[in-house]
XYZ file of C-alpha atoms in Angstrom:
180
model
C 99.445 100.114 91.336
C 102.039 99.318 94.607
C 99.148 99.773 96.912
C 96.830 97.209 95.275
C 99.119 94.201 96.074
C 99.351 95.538 99.673
C 95.446 94.883 99.899
C 95.305 91.612 102.086
C 92.656 90.188 99.928
C 94.561 90.776 96.825
C 97.833 89.606 98.652
C 96.185 86.299 99.616
C 94.859 85.675 95.980
C 98.350 86.370 94.816
C 100.082 84.021 97.031
C 97.516 81.118 96.084
C 98.078 81.573 92.485
C 101.852 81.487 92.744
C 101.372 78.548 94.938
C 99.186 76.753 92.212
C 101.815 77.580 89.586
C 105.060 76.251 91.610
C 103.610 73.135 93.408
C 103.676 71.147 90.054
C 107.468 71.968 89.602
C 108.495 71.479 93.420
C 106.292 68.354 94.165
C 108.456 65.705 91.724
C 111.826 67.121 93.039
C 110.624 66.914 96.811
C 110.613 62.852 95.904
C 113.751 62.724 94.309
C 117.376 63.024 95.716
C 119.115 66.370 95.737
C 121.261 65.354 92.452
C 118.288 64.073 90.802
C 116.496 67.150 91.572
C 118.743 69.777 90.044
C 118.784 67.330 87.218
C 114.929 67.828 86.825
C 114.926 71.398 87.145
C 117.699 71.800 84.440
C 115.607 69.444 82.039
C 112.580 71.807 82.869
C 114.425 74.767 82.073
C 115.855 73.028 79.108
C 112.434 72.047 77.908
C 111.228 75.809 78.310
C 114.288 76.985 76.221
C 113.777 74.485 73.541
C 111.025 75.756 71.633
C 113.242 77.343 69.270
C 113.864 80.615 70.956
C 117.664 81.204 71.330
C 119.113 81.806 74.816
C 120.455 85.473 74.074
C 116.951 86.439 72.951
C 115.626 85.739 76.515
C 118.675 87.287 78.067
C 117.941 90.408 76.051
C 114.245 90.350 76.908
C 114.898 89.616 80.380
C 117.505 92.655 80.622
C 115.027 95.131 78.649
C 112.096 93.871 81.247
C 114.138 94.943 84.122
C 115.345 98.375 82.560
C 111.658 99.054 81.673
C 110.704 98.161 85.223
C 113.177 100.330 86.565
C 112.158 103.474 84.399
C 108.368 103.019 85.519
C 109.286 102.707 89.355
C 111.590 105.827 88.870
C 108.996 107.655 86.973
C 106.208 107.015 89.379
C 108.244 107.062 92.750
C 107.471 109.902 95.234
C 104.989 111.589 92.778
C 103.187 113.450 95.483
C 100.372 116.268 94.927
C 101.467 119.690 95.617
C 98.961 120.122 98.531
C 101.083 118.058 100.800
C 103.456 121.090 100.986
C 100.235 122.790 102.773
C 100.977 121.803 106.478
C 100.236 124.818 108.561
C 97.684 127.602 108.829
C 96.118 129.797 111.077
C 92.390 128.958 111.438
C 90.085 130.128 113.994
C 92.707 132.577 115.689
C 95.172 129.529 116.209
C 98.121 128.059 114.362
C 97.613 124.596 113.395
C 100.510 122.312 112.129
C 99.677 118.803 110.673
C 101.426 116.100 108.402
C 99.758 114.302 105.443
C 100.339 110.547 104.494
C 99.147 108.199 101.594
C 96.596 105.796 102.804
C 97.279 102.503 101.877
C 93.788 100.961 102.063
C 92.143 103.848 100.279
C 93.083 106.145 97.819
C 94.024 109.736 98.658
C 95.974 111.518 101.816
C 94.943 111.552 105.268
C 96.379 113.421 108.567
C 99.194 111.825 110.042
C 98.929 110.868 113.584
C 96.972 112.951 115.923
C 97.327 116.156 113.909
C 96.509 118.813 113.286
C 98.340 120.142 116.482
C 97.460 123.629 117.870
C 100.231 125.902 118.405
C 100.267 129.296 120.098
C 100.493 132.510 117.667
C 102.496 134.481 119.989
C 105.350 132.151 121.451
C 105.180 128.966 119.062
C 104.341 126.744 122.364
C 101.921 123.767 122.258
C 98.687 124.665 123.426
C 97.225 122.135 126.049
C 93.578 121.404 126.808
C 91.831 122.953 129.991
C 88.302 123.270 131.358
C 86.392 125.168 133.605
C 83.557 123.288 134.895
C 81.314 121.255 133.114
C 81.655 121.132 129.136
C 83.700 124.647 128.992
C 86.988 123.840 127.418
C 89.753 126.007 126.212
C 93.235 125.478 124.813
C 95.881 127.473 126.851
C 99.346 128.199 126.132
C 101.609 127.156 129.218
C 104.485 129.578 128.047
C 102.563 132.962 127.729
C 99.120 132.225 129.063
C 97.241 132.618 125.434
C 94.056 130.929 125.799
C 91.029 130.076 123.277
C 87.531 128.820 124.040
C 86.578 125.575 122.296
C 82.838 126.907 121.865
C 81.391 124.275 123.923
C 82.800 121.464 122.144
C 85.462 118.713 123.478
C 88.841 118.838 121.608
C 88.564 115.953 119.318
C 85.015 117.698 117.816
C 86.926 121.107 117.654
C 89.876 119.209 116.057
C 87.300 117.730 113.582
C 85.915 121.371 112.641
C 89.598 122.352 111.871
C 90.221 119.137 109.654
C 87.265 119.775 107.811
C 88.215 123.402 106.980
C 91.614 122.276 105.860
C 89.712 119.820 103.645
C 87.482 122.203 102.319
C 90.736 124.797 101.566
C 92.877 121.798 99.764
C 89.545 120.822 97.804
C 88.939 124.452 96.665
C 92.319 125.286 96.094
C 91.959 128.351 98.407
C 95.128 127.090 100.053
C 97.360 128.232 97.218
C 95.940 131.667 97.218
C 96.113 131.949 101.437
C 99.244 134.353 101.863
C 99.715 132.820 105.545
């Protein structure tokens, strides 16, 4: 529900509705002096409260509303699916690390930034992209010299292949059973 109000169209509609409601209250106030404006706002509040509802009931309802709002917020805060703890794996003989983030505009989670990142299995150093001639790319560790061919793919295509494998493992639940 929180992400619902972050959508630009929904936020715009909410602003228009609030403006439509507040304008009849503020417009007459702006034409008066400060003292008269305070008096008009007080009369408006008095008129709302004069419908036979005691003030103490309104105060209790307000406190109960705030209490319930805080309870709902605490229950729904930061409940993440368990797969978000799945942040590394060895795929295609390379150790990969990544981070998840909750998407604002669409339901679900996606990879954060430019992840997954290839890591050397031997020394835990980052693997860098290298090439030998036309369309022969590889990942190479600058520390220990480990090298892995990218199978005639550019790095972005290879990374997308790895992302698809990670998504498959998450979708099928295989990531839980994998002892790595």
